[in-house]
Amino acid sequence: MNLLIENIRIFTNTPDTEILPAQSLAVENDLIKETGSAVALRAKYAGFEKLDGQGKLLMPGWINPHMHFYGTFARGMALQKAPQGFKEILEQLWWKLDKALDAESVYYSALIPAITAIKSGVTSVVDHHASPNAIDGSLDRIQQALEITGLRGVLCYEVSDRDGLQKAKAGLAENERYLRKTEKEAGLYRGMIGLHAAFTLSDETLAAAADLGKRTKTGFHIHLAEGKEDDARPQYGISATERLQKAGILNRQTIAAHAIHISEADRAILKSTDTMVVHNPQSNMNNAVGRADLFNLLGDGILTGLGTDGMSVSLFGDMRAANLIHKHDLQDSRAGWTEVQKMVLQNNATIYERVGGVRLGKIAPGLTADLILVDYFPPTPLNCENIWGHILFGIADAPVDTTIINGKIVMRDKKILTADEKEAAAKAREFAQRVWDKI
Ligand SMILES: [Zn+2]
């Protein structure tokens, strides 16, 4: 579809960031063509479908580089007792929930956050999936849910030895099958090789994963040192980071989520292997596992982004949490302002580009047209120097009006055009109840 979006204020998020008032933007097929004055672009793109932006703010869609769609069914789930500590949270909540998922519940647990993503302006998600009793084809089911809504994604299956070698092998096979499939399709979806975390992976499985990575030239998506429990020293005499490096898991296409309990030597490994890190502060606070040292990660030049770890699919909660947690812990009111801005506005797009093979996150000619139109009419002056303050304290609360992914309008006037939200929720409730009954 060719689209001419008119009567908009544009936040380009380019290195020479600009806020362009009273502009138009032309989208040709899946790419941004150009920005310019209404008169000039009307003359040039006379045949394009017109969309009146009504003076709203047009900006790139948000990118979530660490998410667990299946976490949807944890919402409101009763636990027999409150889990204490990271290991109990895994054992009593997540590892019970993922075991109870079948193929249909995988689909509905992904469909709901896919709809929410579009409503909250998230246009690309890197997901990490687990369903040990429904492994084969699970990534296809997630892709189908994303396809219906139009959301872009990078998917993987979380391989682990916690349920035995057969499940680990099946997980690797699912990653490989999906990687090969998306390679052929060349669409909005890509695969990675998912791994749970070093402490639930045997040497054999890590070696098989590394071999798959080499054969398919693909990176890994793994949790690293989220809790103190993810430490290889007691068993192997080396840190989890060292163990993953030795196994050949860390490289410039690998995402290590969390990286909280790591040393300076571990950081040097992440830097030398150019491994990416994703910070998820809301989840970290919820699990009471600590706080990543953003300042040294970024200071060392490690590509660090901001994700949500399944707490929500929208990025706003974690943006605000990231802005607060470091100030609070360090009792330093300056901490995190520029760092979190860089992670959200620059690094998340670079991470997605590496794993998703698509250029997005900015409004510039030739970049992919993943765009959102926000009901944000700034009550104070808005310029390129103060945009982050407007994002954190204004845009985060402003309704997203229109979401465009790959040049296609998937939400207009706050109405999802691609899926029936109420019907999806009704079906999801039905499957969530079945999943809970199993637990
Ligand atoms: Zn996670």
Coordinates of C-alpha atoms and ligand atoms in Angstrom, one line a residue, residues 66 68 223 258 309, ligand 1:
H66 CA 13.0 -9.4 25.3
H68 CA 7.6 -13.9 26.8
H223 CA 18.9 -15.5 30.1
H258 CA 19.4 -9.5 32.4
D309 CA 10.6 -10.0 30.1
Ligands
ZN1 ZN 13.0 -13.6 30.1

